Coordinates of C-alpha atoms and ligand atoms in Angstrom, one line a residue:
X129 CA 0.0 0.0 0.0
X130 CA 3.3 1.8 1.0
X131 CA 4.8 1.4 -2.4
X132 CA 1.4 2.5 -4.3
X133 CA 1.1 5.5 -2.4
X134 CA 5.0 6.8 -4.2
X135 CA 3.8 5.4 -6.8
X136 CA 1.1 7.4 -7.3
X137 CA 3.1 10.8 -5.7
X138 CA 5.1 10.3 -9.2
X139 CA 2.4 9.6 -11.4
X140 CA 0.9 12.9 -10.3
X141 CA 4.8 14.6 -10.3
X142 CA 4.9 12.9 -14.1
X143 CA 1.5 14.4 -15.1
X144 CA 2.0 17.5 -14.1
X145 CA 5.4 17.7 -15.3
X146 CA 3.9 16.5 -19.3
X147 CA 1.6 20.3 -19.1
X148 CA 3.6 22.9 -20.8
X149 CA 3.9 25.4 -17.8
X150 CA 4.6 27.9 -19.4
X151 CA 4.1 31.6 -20.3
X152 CA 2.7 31.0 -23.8
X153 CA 3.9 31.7 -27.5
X154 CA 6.7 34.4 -27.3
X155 CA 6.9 37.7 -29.7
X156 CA 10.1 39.7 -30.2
X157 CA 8.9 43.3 -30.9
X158 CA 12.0 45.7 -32.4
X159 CA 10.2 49.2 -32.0
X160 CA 11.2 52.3 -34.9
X161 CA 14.8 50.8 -35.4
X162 CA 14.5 52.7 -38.4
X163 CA 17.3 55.7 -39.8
X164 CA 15.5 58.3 -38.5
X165 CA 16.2 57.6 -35.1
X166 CA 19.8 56.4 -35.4
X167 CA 23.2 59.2 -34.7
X168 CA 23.0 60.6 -38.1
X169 CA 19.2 60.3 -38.7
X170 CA 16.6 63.4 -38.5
X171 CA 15.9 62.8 -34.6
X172 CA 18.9 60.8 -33.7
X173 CA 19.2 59.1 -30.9
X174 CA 22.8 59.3 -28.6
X175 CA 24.2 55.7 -29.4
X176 CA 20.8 54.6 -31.1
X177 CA 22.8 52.5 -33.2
X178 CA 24.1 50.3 -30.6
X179 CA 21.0 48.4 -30.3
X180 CA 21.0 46.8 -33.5
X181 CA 23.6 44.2 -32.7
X182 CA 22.1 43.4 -29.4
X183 CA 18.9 42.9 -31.3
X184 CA 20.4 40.8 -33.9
X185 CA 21.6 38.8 -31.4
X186 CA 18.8 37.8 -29.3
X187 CA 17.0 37.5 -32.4
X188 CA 19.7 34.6 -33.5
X189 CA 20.2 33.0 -30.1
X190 CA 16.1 32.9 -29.4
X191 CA 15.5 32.0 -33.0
X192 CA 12.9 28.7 -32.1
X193 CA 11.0 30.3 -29.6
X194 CA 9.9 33.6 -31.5
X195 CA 6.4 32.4 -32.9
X196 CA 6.6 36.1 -34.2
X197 CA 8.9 39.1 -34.5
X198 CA 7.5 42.3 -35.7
X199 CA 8.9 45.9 -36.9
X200 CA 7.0 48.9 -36.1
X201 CA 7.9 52.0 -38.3
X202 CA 7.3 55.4 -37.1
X203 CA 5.6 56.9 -40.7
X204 CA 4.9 60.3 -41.0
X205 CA 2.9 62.8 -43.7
X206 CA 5.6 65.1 -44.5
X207 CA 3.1 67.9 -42.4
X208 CA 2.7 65.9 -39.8
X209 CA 1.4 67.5 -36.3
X210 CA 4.3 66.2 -34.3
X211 CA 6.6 68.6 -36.3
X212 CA 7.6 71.6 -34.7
X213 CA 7.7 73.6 -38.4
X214 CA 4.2 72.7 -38.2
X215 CA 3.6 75.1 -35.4
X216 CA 4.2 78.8 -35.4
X217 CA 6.8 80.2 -33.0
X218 CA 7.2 76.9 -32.1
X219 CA 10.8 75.2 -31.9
X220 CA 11.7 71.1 -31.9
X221 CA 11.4 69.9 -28.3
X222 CA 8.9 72.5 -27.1
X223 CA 5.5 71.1 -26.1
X224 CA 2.2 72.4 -27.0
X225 CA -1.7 71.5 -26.6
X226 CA -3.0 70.6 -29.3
X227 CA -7.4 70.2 -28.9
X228 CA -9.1 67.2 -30.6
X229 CA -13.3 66.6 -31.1
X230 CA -15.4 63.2 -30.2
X231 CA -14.5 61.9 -32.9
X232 CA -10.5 62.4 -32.9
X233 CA -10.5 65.2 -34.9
X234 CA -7.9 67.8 -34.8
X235 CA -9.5 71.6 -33.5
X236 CA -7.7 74.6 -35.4
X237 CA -8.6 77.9 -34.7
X238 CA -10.3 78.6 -38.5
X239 CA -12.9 76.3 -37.7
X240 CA -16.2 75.9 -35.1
X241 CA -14.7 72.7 -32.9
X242 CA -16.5 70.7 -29.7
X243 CA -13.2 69.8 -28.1
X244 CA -13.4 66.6 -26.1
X245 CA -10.0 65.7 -25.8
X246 CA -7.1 67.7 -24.5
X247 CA -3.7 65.8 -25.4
X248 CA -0.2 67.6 -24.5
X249 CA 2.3 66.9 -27.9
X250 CA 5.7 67.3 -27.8
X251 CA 6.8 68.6 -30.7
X252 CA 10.1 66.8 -32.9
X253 CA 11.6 67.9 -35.8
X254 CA 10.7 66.5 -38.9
X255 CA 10.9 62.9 -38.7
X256 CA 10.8 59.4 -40.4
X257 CA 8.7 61.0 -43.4
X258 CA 7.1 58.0 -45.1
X259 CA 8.8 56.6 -48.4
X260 CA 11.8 58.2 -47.8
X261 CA 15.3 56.4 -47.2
X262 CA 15.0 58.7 -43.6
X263 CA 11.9 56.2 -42.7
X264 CA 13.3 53.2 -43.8
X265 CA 14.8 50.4 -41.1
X266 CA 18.8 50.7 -40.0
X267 CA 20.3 48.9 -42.7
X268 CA 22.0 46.3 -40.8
X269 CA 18.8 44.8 -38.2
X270 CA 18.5 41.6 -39.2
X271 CA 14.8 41.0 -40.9
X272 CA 13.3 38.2 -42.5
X273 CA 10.1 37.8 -45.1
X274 CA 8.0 36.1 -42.0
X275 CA 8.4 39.7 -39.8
X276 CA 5.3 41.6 -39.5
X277 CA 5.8 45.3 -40.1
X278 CA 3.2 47.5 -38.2
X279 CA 3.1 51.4 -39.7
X280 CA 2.3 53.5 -37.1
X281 CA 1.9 57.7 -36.8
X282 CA 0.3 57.7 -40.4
X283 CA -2.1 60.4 -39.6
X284 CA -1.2 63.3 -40.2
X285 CA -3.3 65.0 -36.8
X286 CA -2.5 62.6 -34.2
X287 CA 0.8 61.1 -33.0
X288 CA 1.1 57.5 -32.1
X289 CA 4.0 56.5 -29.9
X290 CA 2.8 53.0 -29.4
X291 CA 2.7 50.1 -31.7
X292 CA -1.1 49.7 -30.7
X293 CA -2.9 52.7 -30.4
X294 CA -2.7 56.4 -31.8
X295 CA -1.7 58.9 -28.2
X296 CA -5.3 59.4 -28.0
X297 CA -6.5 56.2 -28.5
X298 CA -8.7 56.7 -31.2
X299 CA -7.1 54.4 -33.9
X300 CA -5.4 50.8 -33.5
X301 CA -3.0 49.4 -35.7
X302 CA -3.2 45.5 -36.6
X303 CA -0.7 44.7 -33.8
X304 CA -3.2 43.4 -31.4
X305 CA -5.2 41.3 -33.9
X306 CA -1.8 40.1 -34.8
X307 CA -0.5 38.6 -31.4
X308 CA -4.2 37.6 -30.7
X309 CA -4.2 35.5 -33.9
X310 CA -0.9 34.3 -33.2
X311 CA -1.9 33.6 -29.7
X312 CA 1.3 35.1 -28.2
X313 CA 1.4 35.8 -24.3
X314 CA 4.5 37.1 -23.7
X315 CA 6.2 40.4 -25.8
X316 CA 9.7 41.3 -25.3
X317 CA 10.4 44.7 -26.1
X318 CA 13.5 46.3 -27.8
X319 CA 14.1 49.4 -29.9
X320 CA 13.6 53.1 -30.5
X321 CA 13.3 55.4 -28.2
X322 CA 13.4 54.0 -25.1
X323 CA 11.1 57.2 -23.3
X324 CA 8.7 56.9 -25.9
X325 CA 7.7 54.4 -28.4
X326 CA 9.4 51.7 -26.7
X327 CA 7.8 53.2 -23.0
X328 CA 4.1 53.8 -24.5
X329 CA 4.3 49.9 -26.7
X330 CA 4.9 48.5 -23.4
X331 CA 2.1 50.3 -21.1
X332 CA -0.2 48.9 -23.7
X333 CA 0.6 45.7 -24.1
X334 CA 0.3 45.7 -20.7
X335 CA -2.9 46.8 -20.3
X336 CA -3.7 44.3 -23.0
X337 CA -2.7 41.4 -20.5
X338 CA 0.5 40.7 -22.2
X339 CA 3.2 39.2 -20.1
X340 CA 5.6 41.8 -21.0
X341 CA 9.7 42.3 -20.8
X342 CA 11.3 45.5 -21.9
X343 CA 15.6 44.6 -22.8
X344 CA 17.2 47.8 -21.8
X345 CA 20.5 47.1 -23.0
X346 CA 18.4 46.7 -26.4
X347 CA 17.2 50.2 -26.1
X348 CA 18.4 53.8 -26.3
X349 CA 16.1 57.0 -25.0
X350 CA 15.6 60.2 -26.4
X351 CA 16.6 61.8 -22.9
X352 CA 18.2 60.8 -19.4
X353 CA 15.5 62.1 -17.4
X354 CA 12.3 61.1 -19.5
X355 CA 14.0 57.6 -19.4
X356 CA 14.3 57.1 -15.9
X357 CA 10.8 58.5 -15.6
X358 CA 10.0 55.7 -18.1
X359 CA 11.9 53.0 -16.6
X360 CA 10.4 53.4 -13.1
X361 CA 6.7 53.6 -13.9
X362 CA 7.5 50.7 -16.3
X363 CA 9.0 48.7 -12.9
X364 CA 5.4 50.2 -11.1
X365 CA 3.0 48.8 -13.7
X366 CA 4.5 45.2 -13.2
X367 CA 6.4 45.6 -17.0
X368 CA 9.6 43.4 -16.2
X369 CA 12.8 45.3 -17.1
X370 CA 15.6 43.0 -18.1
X371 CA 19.2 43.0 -19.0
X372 CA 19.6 40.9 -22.5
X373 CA 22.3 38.7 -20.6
X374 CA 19.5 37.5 -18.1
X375 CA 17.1 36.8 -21.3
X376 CA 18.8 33.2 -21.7
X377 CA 17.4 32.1 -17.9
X378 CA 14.3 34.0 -18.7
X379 CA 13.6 32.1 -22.0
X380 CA 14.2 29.0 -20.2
X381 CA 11.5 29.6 -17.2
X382 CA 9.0 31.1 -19.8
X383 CA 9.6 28.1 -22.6
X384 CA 10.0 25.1 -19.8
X385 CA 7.1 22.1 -19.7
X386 CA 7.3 20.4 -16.3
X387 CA 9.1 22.7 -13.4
X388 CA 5.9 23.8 -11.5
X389 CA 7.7 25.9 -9.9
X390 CA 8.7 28.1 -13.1
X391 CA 5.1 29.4 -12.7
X392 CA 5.4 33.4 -12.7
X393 CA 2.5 34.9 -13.9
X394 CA -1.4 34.3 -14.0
X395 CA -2.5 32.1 -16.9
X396 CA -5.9 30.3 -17.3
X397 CA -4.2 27.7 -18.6
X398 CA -1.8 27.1 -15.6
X399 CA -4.7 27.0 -13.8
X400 CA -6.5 24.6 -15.2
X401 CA -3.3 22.6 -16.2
X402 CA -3.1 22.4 -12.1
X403 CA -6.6 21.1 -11.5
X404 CA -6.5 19.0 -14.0
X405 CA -3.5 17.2 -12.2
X406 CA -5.1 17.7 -9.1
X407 CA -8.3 15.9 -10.8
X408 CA -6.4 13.0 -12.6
X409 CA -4.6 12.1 -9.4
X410 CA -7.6 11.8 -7.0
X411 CA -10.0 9.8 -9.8
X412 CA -7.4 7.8 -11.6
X413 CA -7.2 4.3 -9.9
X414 CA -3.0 3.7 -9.4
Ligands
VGL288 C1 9.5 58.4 -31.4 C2 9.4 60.6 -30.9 C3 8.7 60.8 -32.1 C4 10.0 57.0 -31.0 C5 8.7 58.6 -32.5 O1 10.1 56.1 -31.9 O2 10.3 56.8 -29.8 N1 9.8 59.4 -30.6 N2 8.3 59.8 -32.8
ZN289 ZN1 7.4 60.2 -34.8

């Protein structure tokens, strides 16, 4: 009776161990890695370059267990609102208000305008203009014909820092159809700028549910200060901020079937992985 009992201990250990705890299907997101943003681009970035081989990198060592990589691509109308010789008097790097209706329509002053929506812009200057060599990505990131590409900032009246949504969240791009088709759980983050599209791409996925791990060493901000702000409300929302030389351990935990105790993070399918154990053990004669 003795021996049945261990017996069944391990079946249950051996059950348990054949679930695939894990954190899901994986996507590598490389945010804006484009010329625009690199040292002798229009808004260059101090040592933007530098990502690219890190990126490369974890992109060759974690080839297998990227079910998807995508490229965003900050893609501007030549006039676009973001652009401080859009704005009178105004000079790059000021902010201003800009005033937008219901519907996520820009207010100008010639025109009668219900304003809903109050959104401070900072304003850049002239930047990643669409279909020119300025826009296009860094010529040596590493890309292949399965990335996705996601186009974001296409319109000409509203910025969009994130690879999701527009600043004012009027407008999604296909990025969260994408990962919800491709039933991806976990997004690591790398790219351009680190303070803004890489900071506002991560608070959404968040807020979308998405297991989420930011690789500093694979980013570069616009500014000291709006980074640190960035990095510590990351840490506050729960976004994981890594070092790419802890991604191999990390990879391991999220990609593992069997070490229960590699569980971090709530999943419905851990869950019921669990109870499902739980329910085998107790029914199934050993
Ligand atoms: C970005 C400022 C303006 C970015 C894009 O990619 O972080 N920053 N447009
Ligand atoms: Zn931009």
């Amino acid at each position: 009776m003795k021996e049945q009992g261990n017996k069944g201990y391990l079946t249950l250990y051996q059950i348990i161990a054949s679930f695939p705890v894990s954190s899901g299907r994986i996507a590598l997101l490389v945010i804006d890695v484009q010329n625009c943003f690199l040292p002798t681009g229009t808004l260059p970035v101090t040592d933007g370059d530098q990502v690219i081989p890190i990126i490369n990198d974890i992109r060759r060592e974690y080839r297998d267990l990227f079910s998807l990589v995508v490229f965003s691509q900050d893609w501007h109308c030549v006039d676009h609102v973001s652009f401080a010789s859009q704005h009178n008097g105004m000079k790059a790097f000021d902010t201003t208000l800009l005033q937008y209706d219901e519907q996520g329509n820009l207010c100008n002053s010639s025109s009668q305008c219900d304003v809903k929506y109050n959104i401070t812009q900072a304003l850049w200057p002239d930047h990643c203009v669409k279909n020119t060599t300025d826009a296009e990505f860094a010529v040596n990131i590493t890309k292949e014909n399965s990335d996705i590409i996601v186009r974001k900032g296409y319109h000409c009246e509203i910025d969009s820092y994130s690879a999701f949504f527009d600043n004012g969240g009027f407008s999604q791009t296909e990025l969260g159809a994408k990962l919800k088709e491709e039933k991806i759980e976990t997004v690591i983050i790398t790219g351009l700028a680190l303070d803004y599209c890489v900071y506002y791409t991560a608070k959404d996925a968040k807020k979308l549910g998405y297991n989420v791990y930011v690789v500093q060493d694979a980013t570069r901000g616009v500014s000291y200060a709006t980074s640190v702000d960035a990095i510590t409300d990351m840490d506050s929302r729960g976004i994981h901020m890594v070092q790419s030389s802890q991604l191999k351990a990390i990879m391991d935990g999220l990609t593992s079937s069997g070490n229960i105790l590699q569980i971090s993070g709530f999943s419905w399918n851990k869950i019921v992985f669990v109870f499902i154990g739980i329910y085998l053990y107790l029914l199934v004669p050993l």
